[in-house]
PDB file of C-alpha atoms in Angstrom:
ATOM      1  CA  MET N   1      60.649  16.485 106.029  1.00 62.00           C
ATOM      2  CA  ALA N   2      61.911  18.194 109.130  1.00 57.00           C
ATOM      3  CA  THR N   3      62.499  14.787 110.734  1.00 66.00           C
ATOM      4  CA  LEU N   4      64.525  13.611 107.725  1.00 61.00           C
ATOM      5  CA  PHE N   5      66.778  16.669 107.745  1.00 53.00           C
ATOM      6  CA  ALA N   6      67.215  16.355 111.495  1.00 61.00           C
ATOM      7  CA  LEU N   7      68.366  12.776 111.003  1.00 62.00           C
ATOM      8  CA  LEU N   8      70.764  13.844 108.234  1.00 65.00           C
ATOM      9  CA  PHE N   9      72.099  16.597 110.519  1.00 59.00           C
ATOM     10  CA  LEU N  10      72.795  13.988 113.197  1.00 65.00           C
ATOM     11  CA  ILE N  11      74.514  11.643 110.721  1.00 70.00           C
ATOM     12  CA  ALA N  12      76.629  14.480 109.300  1.00 64.00           C
ATOM     13  CA  SER N  13      77.693  15.527 112.789  1.00 67.00           C
ATOM     14  CA  ILE N  14      78.750  11.981 113.693  1.00 75.00           C
ATOM     15  CA  GLY N  15      80.513  11.543 110.343  1.00 65.00           C
ATOM     16  CA  THR N  16      82.448  14.779 110.785  1.00 65.00           C
ATOM     17  CA  ILE N  17      83.680  13.656 114.198  1.00 71.00           C
ATOM     18  CA  VAL N  18      84.680  10.215 112.878  1.00 61.00           C
ATOM     19  CA  PHE N  19      86.539  11.643 109.858  1.00 63.00           C
ATOM     20  CA  LEU N  20      88.353  14.147 112.104  1.00 60.00           C
ATOM     21  CA  ILE N  21      89.553  11.252 114.240  1.00 71.00           C
ATOM     22  CA  LYS N  22      90.575   9.124 111.254  1.00 64.00           C
ATOM     23  CA  PRO N  23      91.057  11.247 108.096  1.00 66.00           C
ATOM     24  CA  SER N  24      92.194   8.163 106.098  1.00 73.00           C
ATOM     25  CA  LEU N  25      88.553   7.115 105.798  1.00 65.00           C
ATOM     26  CA  THR N  26      88.016   9.997 103.376  1.00 68.00           C
ATOM     27  CA  GLN N  27      90.421   8.430 100.851  1.00 66.00           C
ATOM     28  CA  PHE N  28      88.524   7.279  97.761  1.00 66.00           C
ATOM     29  CA  LYS N  29      90.263   5.125  95.153  1.00 66.00           C
ATOM     30  CA  SER N  30      93.325   7.016  93.949  1.00 70.00           C
ATOM     31  CA  LYS N  31      92.336  10.345  95.555  1.00 70.00           C
ATOM     32  CA  PRO N  32      94.295  11.257  98.674  1.00 73.00           C
ATOM     33  CA  ALA N  33      92.564  11.580 102.037  1.00 71.00           C
ATOM     34  CA  LEU N  34      91.229  14.990 103.038  1.00 69.00           C
ATOM     35  CA  SER N  35      93.050  17.048 105.628  1.00 73.00           C
ATOM     36  CA  ARG N  36      91.440  17.607 109.022  1.00 68.00           C
ATOM     37  CA  GLY N  37      90.950  21.277 108.148  1.00 69.00           C
ATOM     38  CA  LYS N  38      88.925  20.463 105.048  1.00 66.00           C
ATOM     39  CA  ILE N  39      86.968  17.775 106.912  1.00 70.00           C
ATOM     40  CA  LEU N  40      86.016  20.325 109.587  1.00 66.00           C
ATOM     41  CA  LEU N  41      85.098  22.948 106.993  1.00 67.00           C
ATOM     42  CA  TYR N  42      82.974  20.588 104.882  1.00 66.00           C
ATOM     43  CA  GLY N  43      81.371  19.061 107.963  1.00 64.00           C
ATOM     44  CA  LEU N  44      80.341  22.427 109.438  1.00 68.00           C
ATOM     45  CA  ALA N  45      78.965  23.597 106.093  1.00 66.00           C
ATOM     46  CA  LEU N  46      76.924  20.431 105.643  1.00 67.00           C
ATOM     47  CA  ASN N  47      75.612  20.566 109.218  1.00 61.00           C
ATOM     48  CA  PHE N  48      74.620  24.200 108.776  1.00 61.00           C
ATOM     49  CA  VAL N  49      72.642  23.365 105.624  1.00 64.00           C
ATOM     50  CA  PHE N  50      70.794  20.488 107.299  1.00 57.00           C
ATOM     51  CA  LEU N  51      70.060  22.599 110.382  1.00 62.00           C
ATOM     52  CA  ALA N  52      68.632  25.396 108.227  1.00 59.00           C
ATOM     53  CA  LEU N  53      66.423  22.927 106.374  1.00 60.00           C
ATOM     54  CA  VAL N  54      65.129  21.592 109.690  1.00 55.00           C
ATOM     55  CA  GLY N  55      64.042  25.129 110.598  1.00 61.00           C
ATOM     56  CA  VAL N  56      62.398  25.686 107.219  1.00 59.00           C
ATOM     57  CA  PHE N  57      60.344  22.499 107.259  1.00 60.00           C
ATOM     58  CA  ALA N  58      59.525  22.459 110.983  1.00 62.00           C
ATOM     59  CA  PRO N  59      55.721  22.512 111.585  1.00 64.00           C
ATOM     60  CA  GLU N  60      54.203  25.725 113.015  1.00 62.00           C
ATOM     61  CA  VAL N  61      53.296  25.642 116.693  1.00 55.00           C
ATOM     62  CA  ASP N  62      49.727  26.615 117.546  1.00 57.00           C
ATOM     63  CA  ASN N  63      50.034  29.327 120.205  1.00 54.00           C
ATOM     64  CA  THR N  64      46.314  30.060 120.421  1.00 54.00           C
ATOM     65  CA  ASP N  65      45.775  28.070 123.574  1.00 54.00           C
ATOM     66  CA  SER N  66      48.885  29.374 125.289  1.00 52.00           C
ATOM     67  CA  GLN N  67      48.059  32.979 124.372  1.00 58.00           C
ATOM     68  CA  ALA N  68      44.522  32.591 125.635  1.00 54.00           C
ATOM     69  CA  ALA N  69      45.753  30.999 128.825  1.00 55.00           C
ATOM     70  CA  ALA N  70      48.309  33.739 129.536  1.00 56.00           C
ATOM     71  CA  PRO N  71      45.823  36.518 130.419  1.00 59.00           C
ATOM     72  CA  ALA N  72      43.840  34.077 132.512  1.00 57.00           C
ATOM     73  CA  ALA N  73      46.980  33.097 134.400  1.00 55.00           C
ATOM     74  CA  GLN N  74      47.888  36.743 134.922  1.00 61.00           C
ATOM     75  CA  ASN N  75      44.416  37.544 136.183  1.00 59.00           C
ATOM     76  CA  ALA N  76      44.540  34.581 138.521  1.00 57.00           C
ATOM     77  CA  ALA N  77      47.907  35.698 139.864  1.00 57.00           C
ATOM     78  CA  GLN N  78      46.727  39.217 140.612  1.00 60.00           C
ATOM     79  CA  PRO N  79      44.958  39.547 143.958  1.00 57.00           C
ATOM     80  CA  GLU N  80      41.505  40.995 143.851  1.00 57.00           C
ATOM     81  CA  VAL N  81      41.422  44.589 145.002  1.00 55.00           C
ATOM     82  CA  ALA N  82      38.233  45.670 146.619  1.00 58.00           C
ATOM     83  CA  GLU N  83      36.746  48.736 144.997  1.00 62.00           C
ATOM     84  CA  LYS N  84      36.998  51.691 147.300  1.00 64.00           C
ATOM     85  CA  GLU N  85      34.293  54.250 147.346  1.00 69.00           C
ATOM     86  CA  VAL N  86      35.686  57.560 146.133  1.00 66.00           C
ATOM     87  CA  GLN N  87      34.927  60.214 148.670  1.00 65.00           C
ATOM     88  CA  PRO N  88      34.242  63.676 147.254  1.00 66.00           C
ATOM     89  CA  VAL N  89      36.896  66.222 148.140  1.00 63.00           C
ATOM     90  CA  LYS N  90      35.444  68.855 150.422  1.00 75.00           C
ATOM     91  CA  VAL N  91      36.372  72.355 149.328  1.00 81.00           C
ATOM     92  CA  GLU N  92      36.653  74.768 152.222  1.00 88.00           C
ATOM     93  CA  ALA N  93      34.744  78.023 152.044  1.00 93.00           C
ATOM     94  CA  ASN N  94      36.928  80.795 150.663  1.00 95.00           C
ATOM     95  CA  LEU N  95      36.924  84.225 149.042  1.00 95.00           C
ATOM     96  CA  GLY N  96      37.672  82.891 145.571  1.00 94.00           C
ATOM     97  CA  MET N  97      41.384  83.647 145.456  1.00 95.00           C
ATOM     98  CA  THR N  98      44.718  83.053 147.124  1.00 96.00           C
ATOM     99  CA  PRO N  99      46.377  85.580 149.450  1.00 96.00           C
ATOM    100  CA  GLU N 100      48.901  86.427 146.735  1.00 96.00           C
ATOM    101  CA  GLN N 101      46.169  87.063 144.171  1.00 96.00           C
ATOM    102  CA  PHE N 102      44.417  89.360 146.637  1.00 96.00           C
ATOM    103  CA  ARG N 103      47.664  91.211 147.354  1.00 95.00           C
ATOM    104  CA  GLN N 104      48.384  91.823 143.682  1.00 96.00           C
ATOM    105  CA  LYS N 105      44.851  93.020 142.931  1.00 96.00           C
ATOM    106  CA  PHE N 106      44.828  95.233 146.036  1.00 95.00           C
ATOM    107  CA  ASN N 107      48.096  96.896 145.026  1.00 94.00           C
ATOM    108  CA  ALA N 108      46.836  97.391 141.466  1.00 94.00           C
ATOM    109  CA  GLN N 109      43.712  99.183 142.748  1.00 92.00           C
ATOM    110  CA  LEU N 110      45.804 101.242 145.160  1.00 91.00           C
ATOM    111  CA  LYS N 111      48.115 102.305 142.333  1.00 91.00           C
ATOM    112  CA  ALA N 112      45.168 103.189 140.100  1.00 91.00           C
ATOM    113  CA  LEU N 113      43.767 105.489 142.808  1.00 88.00           C
ATOM    114  CA  ASP N 114      47.203 107.128 143.174  1.00 86.00           C
ATOM    115  CA  ILE N 115      47.021 107.258 146.974  1.00 81.00           C
ATOM    116  CA  GLU N 116      50.438 108.029 148.411  1.00 80.00           C
ATOM    117  CA  THR N 117      49.482 107.886 152.093  1.00 81.00           C
ATOM    118  CA  ILE N 118      49.073 104.089 151.994  1.00 86.00           C
ATOM    119  CA  ARG N 119      52.040 102.015 150.910  1.00 88.00           C
ATOM    120  CA  PRO N 120      51.609  98.937 148.690  1.00 91.00           C
ATOM    121  CA  VAL N 121      51.247  95.623 150.470  1.00 92.00           C
ATOM    122  CA  ALA N 122      54.413  93.540 150.631  1.00 93.00           C
ATOM    123  CA  GLU N 123      54.330  89.763 150.262  1.00 94.00           C
ATOM    124  CA  PHE N 124      52.418  88.185 153.136  1.00 94.00           C
ATOM    125  CA  ASP N 125      54.345  86.301 155.798  1.00 95.00           C
ATOM    126  CA  ILE N 126      51.910  83.431 156.321  1.00 95.00           C
ATOM    127  CA  LYS N 127      52.220  81.642 159.651  1.00 95.00           C
ATOM    128  CA  GLU N 128      51.232  77.991 159.785  1.00 94.00           C
ATOM    129  CA  GLY N 129      48.506  77.013 162.240  1.00 93.00           C
ATOM    130  CA  SER N 130      47.057  73.698 163.352  1.00 93.00           C
ATOM    131  CA  VAL N 131      43.699  74.286 161.630  1.00 93.00           C
ATOM    132  CA  ARG N 132      44.268  77.305 159.385  1.00 94.00           C
ATOM    133  CA  ASP N 133      47.159  79.580 158.546  1.00 96.00           C
ATOM    134  CA  THR N 134      47.236  83.327 159.181  1.00 97.00           C
ATOM    135  CA  PHE N 135      49.049  86.519 158.247  1.00 96.00           C
ATOM    136  CA  GLN N 136      49.088  89.997 159.749  1.00 96.00           C
ATOM    137  CA  ILE N 137      50.228  93.366 158.453  1.00 94.00           C
ATOM    138  CA  MET N 138      50.077  96.915 159.798  1.00 91.00           C
ATOM    139  CA  PHE N 139      49.170  99.513 157.192  1.00 88.00           C
ATOM    140  CA  THR N 140      49.675 102.318 159.690  1.00 84.00           C
ATOM    141  CA  GLN N 141      50.317 102.595 163.391  1.00 84.00           C
ATOM    142  CA  TYR N 142      46.608 102.178 164.082  1.00 86.00           C
ATOM    143  CA  VAL N 143      45.175 100.200 161.151  1.00 90.00           C
ATOM    144  CA  GLY N 144      46.013  96.525 160.721  1.00 93.00           C
ATOM    145  CA  LEU N 145      44.862  93.575 158.635  1.00 95.00           C
ATOM    146  CA  THR N 146      44.591  89.941 159.679  1.00 96.00           C
ATOM    147  CA  GLY N 147      44.022  87.242 157.075  1.00 96.00           C
ATOM    148  CA  THR N 148      42.983  83.619 157.476  1.00 96.00           C
ATOM    149  CA  VAL N 149      44.150  81.035 154.940  1.00 96.00           C
ATOM    150  CA  ASN N 150      42.755  77.548 154.363  1.00 96.00           C
ATOM    151  CA  LYS N 151      45.125  74.602 154.248  1.00 94.00           C
ATOM    152  CA  ASP N 152      44.556  74.339 150.494  1.00 94.00           C
ATOM    153  CA  GLY N 153      46.052  77.833 150.113  1.00 95.00           C
ATOM    154  CA  SER N 154      42.810  79.715 149.464  1.00 96.00           C
ATOM    155  CA  LEU N 155      42.007  82.982 151.227  1.00 96.00           C
ATOM    156  CA  ARG N 156      39.251  82.473 153.798  1.00 96.00           C
ATOM    157  CA  GLU N 157      38.747  85.739 155.691  1.00 97.00           C
ATOM    158  CA  LEU N 158      40.044  89.299 156.032  1.00 96.00           C
ATOM    159  CA  ILE N 159      39.635  91.474 159.123  1.00 96.00           C
ATOM    160  CA  PHE N 160      40.661  95.128 159.358  1.00 95.00           C
ATOM    161  CA  THR N 161      41.125  96.472 162.884  1.00 94.00           C
ATOM    162  CA  VAL N 162      41.362 100.044 164.131  1.00 90.00           C
ATOM    163  CA  GLY N 163      42.448 100.703 167.694  1.00 79.00           C
ATOM    164  CA  GLY N 164      41.771 103.752 169.803  1.00 68.00           C
ATOM    165  CA  THR N 165      43.803 106.729 168.642  1.00 59.00           C
ATOM    166  CA  GLU N 166      43.890 110.479 168.871  1.00 62.00           C
ATOM    167  CA  GLU N 167      44.249 110.520 165.092  1.00 68.00           C
ATOM    168  CA  SER N 168      40.906 108.795 164.675  1.00 75.00           C
ATOM    169  CA  GLU N 169      39.909 110.888 161.672  1.00 82.00           C
ATOM    170  CA  LYS N 170      42.991 109.893 159.659  1.00 85.00           C
ATOM    171  CA  ALA N 171      42.739 106.278 160.819  1.00 87.00           C
ATOM    172  CA  MET N 172      39.100 106.102 159.724  1.00 88.00           C
ATOM    173  CA  MET N 173      39.942 107.644 156.355  1.00 89.00           C
ATOM    174  CA  ASP N 174      42.665 105.045 155.792  1.00 90.00           C
ATOM    175  CA  LEU N 175      40.296 102.266 156.860  1.00 91.00           C
ATOM    176  CA  LEU N 176      37.582 103.421 154.462  1.00 91.00           C
ATOM    177  CA  ILE N 177      40.069 103.497 151.593  1.00 92.00           C
ATOM    178  CA  MET N 178      41.527 100.050 152.335  1.00 93.00           C
ATOM    179  CA  SER N 179      38.194  98.363 153.034  1.00 93.00           C
ATOM    180  CA  GLY N 180      36.726  99.972 149.910  1.00 94.00           C
ATOM    181  CA  ILE N 181      39.574  98.627 147.766  1.00 95.00           C
ATOM    182  CA  THR N 182      39.104  95.219 149.372  1.00 96.00           C
ATOM    183  CA  ALA N 183      35.401  95.247 148.483  1.00 95.00           C
ATOM    184  CA  GLN N 184      36.256  96.059 144.854  1.00 94.00           C
ATOM    185  CA  VAL N 185      38.742  93.174 144.740  1.00 96.00           C
ATOM    186  CA  ILE N 186      36.487  90.592 146.418  1.00 95.00           C
ATOM    187  CA  SER N 187      33.159  91.670 144.859  1.00 95.00           C
ATOM    188  CA  PRO N 188      33.969  93.554 141.644  1.00 93.00           C
ATOM    189  CA  GLY N 189      31.114  95.267 139.839  1.00 92.00           C
ATOM    190  CA  THR N 190      28.871  95.419 142.919  1.00 93.00           C
ATOM    191  CA  GLU N 191      27.868  97.988 145.531  1.00 93.00           C
ATOM    192  CA  ALA N 192      29.927  96.193 148.173  1.00 93.00           C
ATOM    193  CA  GLY N 193      32.050  99.276 148.845  1.00 92.00           C
ATOM    194  CA  ASN N 194      29.049 101.505 149.543  1.00 93.00           C
ATOM    195  CA  GLU N 195      27.382  98.842 151.669  1.00 94.00           C
ATOM    196  CA  LEU N 196      30.551  98.439 153.695  1.00 94.00           C
ATOM    197  CA  VAL N 197      30.611 102.175 154.433  1.00 93.00           C
ATOM    198  CA  LYS N 198      27.045 101.893 155.753  1.00 94.00           C
ATOM    199  CA  LEU N 199      28.046  98.987 158.002  1.00 95.00           C
ATOM    200  CA  ILE N 200      31.018 100.913 159.395  1.00 94.00           C
ATOM    201  CA  THR N 201      28.868 103.989 160.003  1.00 93.00           C
ATOM    202  CA  ALA N 202      26.254 101.942 161.856  1.00 94.00           C
ATOM    203  CA  ALA N 203      28.913 100.246 163.997  1.00 92.00           C
ATOM    204  CA  LEU N 204      30.508 103.563 164.994  1.00 90.00           C
ATOM    205  CA  LYS N 205      27.125 105.142 165.688  1.00 91.00           C
ATOM    206  CA  ASN N 206      26.217 102.374 168.134  1.00 91.00           C
ATOM    207  CA  ILE N 207      29.653 101.873 169.691  1.00 86.00           C
ATOM    208  CA  GLY N 208      28.278 102.213 173.226  1.00 85.00           C
ATOM    209  CA  LYS N 209      25.741  99.405 172.790  1.00 88.00           C
ATOM    210  CA  GLU N 210      26.349  95.829 173.894  1.00 84.00           C
ATOM    211  CA  GLU N 211      25.097  94.275 170.645  1.00 90.00           C
ATOM    212  CA  ASN N 212      26.771  96.175 167.865  1.00 91.00           C
ATOM    213  CA  SER N 213      27.373  93.822 164.936  1.00 93.00           C
ATOM    214  CA  HIS N 214      26.185  94.687 161.430  1.00 95.00           C
ATOM    215  CA  LYS N 215      26.263  92.385 158.398  1.00 95.00           C
ATOM    216  CA  LYS N 216      25.473  92.457 154.701  1.00 95.00           C
ATOM    217  CA  VAL N 217      25.601  89.548 152.243  1.00 95.00           C
ATOM    218  CA  ILE N 218      26.596  90.366 148.681  1.00 95.00           C
ATOM    219  CA  GLY N 219      26.700  87.370 146.385  1.00 94.00           C
ATOM    220  CA  ASP N 220      28.463  84.607 148.283  1.00 94.00           C
ATOM    221  CA  VAL N 221      30.425  87.008 150.496  1.00 96.00           C
ATOM    222  CA  GLU N 222      29.458  88.408 153.880  1.00 96.00           C
ATOM    223  CA  TYR N 223      30.677  91.871 154.898  1.00 96.00           C
ATOM    224  CA  TYR N 224      30.453  92.888 158.536  1.00 96.00           C
ATOM    225  CA  ALA N 225      31.456  95.611 160.965  1.00 95.00           C
ATOM    226  CA  LEU N 226      31.426  95.615 164.758  1.00 93.00           C
ATOM    227  CA  ALA N 227      32.744  98.050 167.322  1.00 90.00           C
ATOM    228  CA  ASN N 228      33.038  98.633 171.032  1.00 87.00           C
ATOM    229  CA  GLU N 229      35.008 100.964 173.228  1.00 83.00           C
ATOM    230  CA  ILE N 230      37.477  98.259 174.322  1.00 84.00           C
ATOM    231  CA  THR N 231      38.440  96.395 171.136  1.00 84.00           C
ATOM    232  CA  GLY N 232      37.859  99.257 168.719  1.00 87.00           C
ATOM    233  CA  LEU N 233      36.431  98.816 165.221  1.00 91.00           C
ATOM    234  CA  TRP N 234      36.568  95.547 163.282  1.00 94.00           C
ATOM    235  CA  VAL N 235      35.641  95.311 159.603  1.00 96.00           C
ATOM    236  CA  GLY N 236      35.589  91.853 158.060  1.00 96.00           C
ATOM    237  CA  VAL N 237      35.027  89.948 154.836  1.00 96.00           C
ATOM    238  CA  SER N 238      34.255  86.225 154.847  1.00 96.00           C
ATOM    239  CA  PRO N 239      32.401  83.573 152.821  1.00 95.00           C
ATOM    240  CA  VAL N 240      28.675  83.254 153.480  1.00 91.00           C
ATOM    241  CA  GLY N 241      28.005  80.885 156.351  1.00 76.00           C
ATOM    242  CA  GLU N 242      31.449  81.340 157.889  1.00 64.00           C
TER     243      GLU N 242
END
């Protein structure tokens, strides 16, 4: 049927063109010939009807093969990508928090103790290094803190230092307070603060000895203290195995 209507569409198209060229051919018996306007109108209408019927009766196209072939063609066009072995991301040893988290917790503990002689810690000015980043602050004229930061932003190590001073008693008191707060922040709910006091006491007691390093592991954190007459007293906190 679609072929028949296609043929009729072709005949109607040719007839419309012929009648437009010579309208007198549309004259039938005593009826006058149609005007070119009517010929064009009737011709377009008839062609439209035949064209619509061609679409209605046209056989359906089986797309199964073409649809099945399309994914295969796409797969063939895509280059094979060799599977790369996923390497596990190595997490650097750290103290379980960022420098900013430590600062906020330290200040909260300091405020809770209501100690006016030690000012709250301002935001750390972290200096970029080739392997690790660092920051330094001075709590007082004689007590300072140096922090080491991993490249992923985690806090790696804290070291308090006390230099030689005539006000050694006040400097030691400040150090004990700050290191004690640090122990509470890093190892909450443990005896880390008391153990750190023991380490500091042992280091000061043996300050004249060549080997004067004292350590204590609590959980996954290592606390240490070392002292000599030249460098003064160092009190540190680092991950186990650092």
